Amino acid sequence: MTVSHSFGAFTLEVRDNGVGLLTFSRPPVNAVSLSVYEEIGRFADHVATDQTIRVIVITAPDDARAWCGGADLHEFKGMTAAKRKERYQFINAQLPRFHHIDRPMIAAIRGATVGVGVMLAGMCDLRIAAEDARFACPEVDYGLVGGSAGLFASLRMPEAKVREMLYTGRTFTARELESTGFFNYVVPAPAVLPIALDLANQMARKSMATLRARKLASLTWEGSEWMDAYLEAQEMSSALVENPESEAAILAALERRKTRPRP
């Protein structure tokens, strides 16, 4: 028997053994709008009160163009520094709630993972990626400062590769990033979800109290430094957002997205 819950763009299916399959579906590219951030917060609140959930696997539909396509650029048209600051005050209240979920979370990644999507993947405990899944932190292309550097540092990713990702904004495949240690497994796309669910099933057989204690211990070990760095980066971006080059880059990206053929 499976119990289903809906949080807007997210559907949670909790199986008898306590494995929760969270599917993110917001066509066409699984972009993260303010409403999606609100839904992330609602999901985190639900997990805190649902004792049947032991492990969470986060995926996207089989035909999705992205696991997470990054921020919804439509919301950045005409953005001012004041509006951006207000926006991120709300966002920065949601992300820590997701990060502090006290159950193991596994990212089962196929397709593109962009910007905040990379950060959400990094907040998960394990990451299983398709070898051709694509990852990018393109904020620099929009005249903004990405906030992922502190999280990458806490995950012990090589600093030179982190700076290459953040300074160039270019896209890397999971296979290209495999040596950084960001992923547990890089496999052919059809194997991603089965491997993630197998790992989740193994974890779900453990003591619930032990799983939660282990997760909280891991969060304590990570410390808060990376979140402090993320918040500081958002302050910097608020000061940059009114740059005309930023607005032009966002409009150009939306136009490319509109005309890009669906794979």
Tab-separated table of C-alpha atoms in Angstrom:
chain	number	residue	atom	x	y	z
A	1	MET	CA	0.000	0.000	0.000
A	2	THR	CA	1.230	3.485	-0.907
A	3	VAL	CA	0.065	6.728	0.688
A	4	SER	CA	0.224	9.826	-1.512
A	5	HIS	CA	0.556	13.476	-0.559
A	6	SER	CA	0.622	16.508	-2.842
A	7	PHE	CA	2.601	19.706	-2.359
A	8	GLY	CA	1.916	21.629	-5.560
A	9	ALA	CA	4.649	20.608	-8.001
A	10	PHE	CA	5.740	17.791	-5.666
A	11	THR	CA	4.063	14.423	-5.188
A	12	LEU	CA	5.140	12.248	-2.275
A	13	GLU	CA	4.408	8.516	-2.335
A	14	VAL	CA	5.202	6.766	0.941
A	15	ARG	CA	5.589	3.004	0.682
A	16	ASP	CA	4.891	0.418	3.381
A	17	ASN	CA	8.560	0.189	4.317
A	18	GLY	CA	8.843	3.939	4.938
A	19	VAL	CA	10.561	4.908	1.685
A	20	GLY	CA	9.111	8.170	0.391
A	21	LEU	CA	9.426	8.861	-3.349
A	22	LEU	CA	9.218	12.615	-3.936
A	23	THR	CA	8.644	13.531	-7.600
A	24	PHE	CA	9.196	17.112	-8.774
A	25	SER	CA	7.114	17.901	-11.853
A	26	ARG	CA	6.783	21.475	-13.113
A	27	PRO	CA	6.995	21.433	-16.927
A	28	PRO	CA	8.649	22.424	-19.087
A	29	VAL	CA	11.972	22.562	-17.211
A	30	ASN	CA	11.203	22.060	-13.503
A	31	ALA	CA	12.092	25.693	-12.797
A	32	VAL	CA	11.933	26.829	-9.175
A	33	SER	CA	9.523	29.701	-8.624
A	34	LEU	CA	8.567	31.331	-5.326
A	35	SER	CA	5.585	28.987	-5.169
A	36	VAL	CA	7.956	26.003	-5.468
A	37	TYR	CA	10.070	27.307	-2.586
A	38	GLU	CA	6.873	27.562	-0.529
A	39	GLU	CA	6.040	23.968	-1.455
A	40	ILE	CA	9.536	22.864	-0.407
A	41	GLY	CA	8.862	24.424	2.997
A	42	ARG	CA	5.478	22.682	3.238
A	43	PHE	CA	7.095	19.360	2.351
A	44	ALA	CA	9.738	19.823	5.047
A	45	ASP	CA	7.025	20.630	7.599
A	46	HIS	CA	5.122	17.500	6.603
A	47	VAL	CA	8.145	15.247	7.017
A	48	ALA	CA	8.707	16.669	10.498
A	49	THR	CA	5.259	15.416	11.563
A	50	ASP	CA	5.040	12.166	9.551
A	51	GLN	CA	6.689	9.356	11.461
A	52	THR	CA	6.026	6.834	8.686
A	53	ILE	CA	8.727	8.381	6.455
A	54	ARG	CA	12.136	6.834	7.050
A	55	VAL	CA	14.066	7.683	3.856
A	56	ILE	CA	13.312	10.052	0.957
A	57	VAL	CA	14.242	9.611	-2.719
A	58	ILE	CA	13.889	12.740	-4.862
A	59	THR	CA	13.309	12.296	-8.574
A	60	ALA	CA	11.623	13.833	-11.624
A	61	PRO	CA	9.294	12.232	-14.186
A	62	ASP	CA	10.907	9.944	-16.750
A	63	ASP	CA	10.258	12.428	-19.560
A	64	ALA	CA	11.309	15.561	-17.652
A	65	ARG	CA	13.866	17.804	-19.328
A	66	ALA	CA	15.462	18.516	-15.945
A	67	TRP	CA	15.722	17.138	-12.430
A	68	CYS	CA	15.688	20.805	-11.453
A	69	GLY	CA	16.057	23.567	-14.035
A	70	GLY	CA	17.160	26.283	-11.623
A	71	ALA	CA	15.419	29.524	-10.727
A	72	ASP	CA	12.362	30.538	-12.738
A	73	LEU	CA	13.868	33.343	-14.816
A	74	HIS	CA	10.415	34.778	-15.584
A	75	GLU	CA	10.394	36.064	-12.020
A	76	PHE	CA	13.615	38.004	-12.625
A	77	LYS	CA	12.278	40.213	-15.411
A	78	GLY	CA	12.281	43.810	-14.200
A	79	MET	CA	13.889	42.770	-10.904
A	80	THR	CA	15.199	45.532	-8.629
A	81	ALA	CA	17.628	45.246	-5.734
A	82	ALA	CA	14.792	45.839	-3.247
A	83	LYS	CA	12.539	43.224	-4.850
A	84	ARG	CA	15.366	40.699	-4.991
A	85	LYS	CA	16.197	41.231	-1.339
A	86	GLU	CA	12.558	40.664	-0.402
A	87	ARG	CA	12.441	37.571	-2.617
A	88	TYR	CA	15.479	36.023	-0.987
A	89	GLN	CA	14.321	36.773	2.522
A	90	PHE	CA	11.467	34.383	1.747
A	91	ILE	CA	13.644	31.835	-0.068
A	92	ASN	CA	16.254	31.851	2.677
A	93	ALA	CA	13.573	30.896	5.178
A	94	GLN	CA	12.631	27.805	3.119
A	95	LEU	CA	15.989	26.281	2.135
A	96	PRO	CA	17.234	25.675	5.703
A	97	ARG	CA	13.987	23.807	6.439
A	98	PHE	CA	14.745	21.457	3.549
A	99	HIS	CA	18.385	21.108	4.567
A	100	HIS	CA	17.489	20.252	8.153
A	101	ILE	CA	15.070	17.412	7.340
A	102	ASP	CA	16.083	14.718	9.821
A	103	ARG	CA	15.736	11.700	7.493
A	104	PRO	CA	18.228	10.501	4.876
A	105	MET	CA	17.552	12.020	1.425
A	106	ILE	CA	18.758	10.560	-1.870
A	107	ALA	CA	18.830	12.581	-5.093
A	108	ALA	CA	18.077	10.373	-8.136
A	109	ILE	CA	19.195	12.682	-10.934
A	110	ARG	CA	18.457	12.353	-14.642
A	111	GLY	CA	18.476	15.334	-16.990
A	112	ALA	CA	19.690	18.842	-16.233
A	113	THR	CA	20.392	20.189	-12.751
A	114	VAL	CA	20.967	23.928	-12.739
A	115	GLY	CA	21.698	26.647	-10.173
A	116	VAL	CA	19.560	26.110	-7.094
A	117	GLY	CA	19.027	22.551	-8.346
A	118	VAL	CA	22.719	21.841	-7.758
A	119	MET	CA	22.328	23.262	-4.269
A	120	LEU	CA	19.272	21.091	-3.532
A	121	ALA	CA	21.165	18.034	-4.775
A	122	GLY	CA	24.069	18.989	-2.516
A	123	MET	CA	21.731	19.195	0.482
A	124	CYS	CA	20.765	15.563	-0.067
A	125	ASP	CA	22.777	12.891	1.720
A	126	LEU	CA	23.441	10.744	-1.353
A	127	ARG	CA	23.454	11.546	-5.074
A	128	ILE	CA	22.933	9.012	-7.857
A	129	ALA	CA	23.321	10.581	-11.309
A	130	ALA	CA	22.910	9.491	-14.902
A	131	GLU	CA	26.248	9.652	-16.684
A	132	ASP	CA	24.829	12.145	-19.179
A	133	ALA	CA	22.996	14.259	-16.576
A	134	ARG	CA	24.107	17.879	-16.903
A	135	PHE	CA	25.088	20.250	-14.099
A	136	ALA	CA	25.655	23.995	-14.209
A	137	CYS	CA	25.883	27.004	-11.901
A	138	PRO	CA	25.203	29.714	-14.520
A	139	GLU	CA	24.532	32.685	-12.256
A	140	VAL	CA	27.650	34.447	-13.551
A	141	ASP	CA	26.036	34.519	-17.014
A	142	TYR	CA	23.208	36.631	-15.576
A	143	GLY	CA	25.473	39.065	-13.751
A	144	LEU	CA	24.771	37.416	-10.395
A	145	VAL	CA	26.774	35.613	-7.703
A	146	GLY	CA	25.899	31.943	-7.179
A	147	GLY	CA	25.560	30.755	-3.607
A	148	SER	CA	26.784	27.185	-4.011
A	149	ALA	CA	30.480	27.688	-3.212
A	150	GLY	CA	30.140	27.253	0.543
A	151	LEU	CA	28.117	24.062	0.147
A	152	PHE	CA	30.667	22.636	-2.284
A	153	ALA	CA	33.411	23.449	0.188
A	154	SER	CA	31.564	21.654	3.006
A	155	LEU	CA	31.269	18.616	0.712
A	156	ARG	CA	35.047	18.716	0.158
A	157	MET	CA	34.826	19.240	-3.580
A	158	PRO	CA	38.140	20.295	-5.160
A	159	GLU	CA	38.378	24.077	-4.960
A	160	ALA	CA	39.779	24.482	-8.472
A	161	LYS	CA	36.825	22.624	-10.009
A	162	VAL	CA	34.342	24.601	-7.888
A	163	ARG	CA	35.811	27.875	-9.160
A	164	GLU	CA	35.767	26.641	-12.738
A	165	MET	CA	32.053	25.853	-12.406
A	166	LEU	CA	31.189	29.167	-10.772
A	167	TYR	CA	33.437	31.456	-12.852
A	168	THR	CA	32.578	29.981	-16.264
A	169	GLY	CA	28.944	28.994	-15.725
A	170	ARG	CA	29.469	26.161	-18.193
A	171	THR	CA	27.687	22.847	-18.178
A	172	PHE	CA	29.372	19.628	-17.041
A	173	THR	CA	28.114	16.070	-17.332
A	174	ALA	CA	27.995	13.883	-14.252
A	175	ARG	CA	30.744	11.773	-15.803
A	176	GLU	CA	32.972	14.871	-16.069
A	177	LEU	CA	32.328	15.689	-12.391
A	178	GLU	CA	32.591	12.119	-11.120
A	179	SER	CA	36.159	12.569	-9.838
A	180	THR	CA	35.078	15.441	-7.546
A	181	GLY	CA	33.291	13.034	-5.220
A	182	PHE	CA	29.959	14.878	-5.560
A	183	PHE	CA	28.172	11.648	-6.532
A	184	ASN	CA	27.873	8.248	-4.895
A	185	TYR	CA	27.281	6.599	-8.263
A	186	VAL	CA	27.335	7.742	-11.899
A	187	VAL	CA	25.450	5.197	-13.995
A	188	PRO	CA	23.391	4.816	-17.195
A	189	ALA	CA	20.082	6.702	-16.893
A	190	PRO	CA	17.827	3.604	-16.583
A	191	ALA	CA	19.787	2.462	-13.503
A	192	VAL	CA	19.497	5.720	-11.534
A	193	LEU	CA	16.144	5.238	-9.825
A	194	PRO	CA	16.542	1.481	-9.156
A	195	ILE	CA	19.894	2.089	-7.440
A	196	ALA	CA	18.481	4.996	-5.413
A	197	LEU	CA	15.489	2.917	-4.312
A	198	ASP	CA	17.712	-0.058	-3.442
A	199	LEU	CA	19.836	2.166	-1.200
A	200	ALA	CA	16.681	3.651	0.333
A	201	ASN	CA	15.296	0.168	1.026
A	202	GLN	CA	18.532	-0.804	2.784
A	203	MET	CA	18.342	2.310	4.969
A	204	ALA	CA	14.640	1.885	5.701
A	205	ARG	CA	15.382	-1.416	7.465
A	206	LYS	CA	17.447	0.412	10.080
A	207	SER	CA	16.172	1.816	13.361
A	208	MET	CA	14.224	5.053	12.818
A	209	ALA	CA	15.766	6.613	15.923
A	210	THR	CA	19.262	5.727	14.719
A	211	LEU	CA	18.642	7.085	11.216
A	212	ARG	CA	17.433	10.413	12.594
A	213	ALA	CA	20.284	10.655	15.081
A	214	ARG	CA	22.811	9.874	12.331
A	215	LYS	CA	21.309	12.554	10.058
A	216	LEU	CA	21.370	15.175	12.810
A	217	ALA	CA	24.973	14.256	13.623
A	218	SER	CA	25.908	14.717	9.948
A	219	LEU	CA	24.240	18.129	9.863
A	220	THR	CA	26.126	19.154	12.999
A	221	TRP	CA	29.416	17.998	11.484
A	222	GLU	CA	28.766	20.099	8.360
A	223	GLY	CA	28.303	23.212	10.476
A	224	SER	CA	26.603	26.436	9.429
A	225	GLU	CA	29.531	28.092	7.634
A	226	TRP	CA	28.348	27.159	4.146
A	227	MET	CA	24.869	28.594	4.766
A	228	ASP	CA	26.459	31.818	6.036
A	229	ALA	CA	28.481	31.996	2.805
A	230	TYR	CA	25.332	31.372	0.765
A	231	LEU	CA	23.470	34.211	2.502
A	232	GLU	CA	26.394	36.552	1.921
A	233	ALA	CA	26.405	35.671	-1.789
A	234	GLN	CA	22.708	36.538	-1.984
A	235	GLU	CA	23.444	39.981	-0.528
A	236	MET	CA	26.060	40.520	-3.234
A	237	SER	CA	23.636	39.446	-5.963
A	238	SER	CA	20.987	41.874	-4.730
A	239	ALA	CA	23.454	44.701	-5.347
A	240	LEU	CA	24.193	43.410	-8.880
A	241	VAL	CA	20.694	42.637	-10.106
A	242	GLU	CA	19.911	46.115	-11.494
A	243	ASN	CA	22.871	45.945	-13.884
A	244	PRO	CA	21.448	46.270	-17.460
A	245	GLU	CA	23.655	43.371	-18.570
A	246	SER	CA	21.910	41.131	-16.058
A	247	GLU	CA	18.441	41.980	-17.371
A	248	ALA	CA	19.570	41.469	-20.988
A	249	ALA	CA	21.108	38.083	-20.179
A	250	ILE	CA	17.941	36.879	-18.441
A	251	LEU	CA	15.723	37.924	-21.370
A	252	ALA	CA	18.089	36.222	-23.827
A	253	ALA	CA	18.033	33.007	-21.795
A	254	LEU	CA	14.230	32.995	-21.742
A	255	GLU	CA	14.138	33.476	-25.494
A	256	ARG	CA	16.557	30.567	-26.034
A	257	ARG	CA	14.468	28.385	-23.722
A	258	LYS	CA	11.312	29.273	-25.681
A	259	THR	CA	12.787	28.239	-29.028
A	260	ARG	CA	14.803	25.218	-27.881
A	261	PRO	CA	13.329	21.956	-29.213
A	262	ARG	CA	12.152	19.452	-26.636
A	263	PRO	CA	14.437	16.390	-26.526
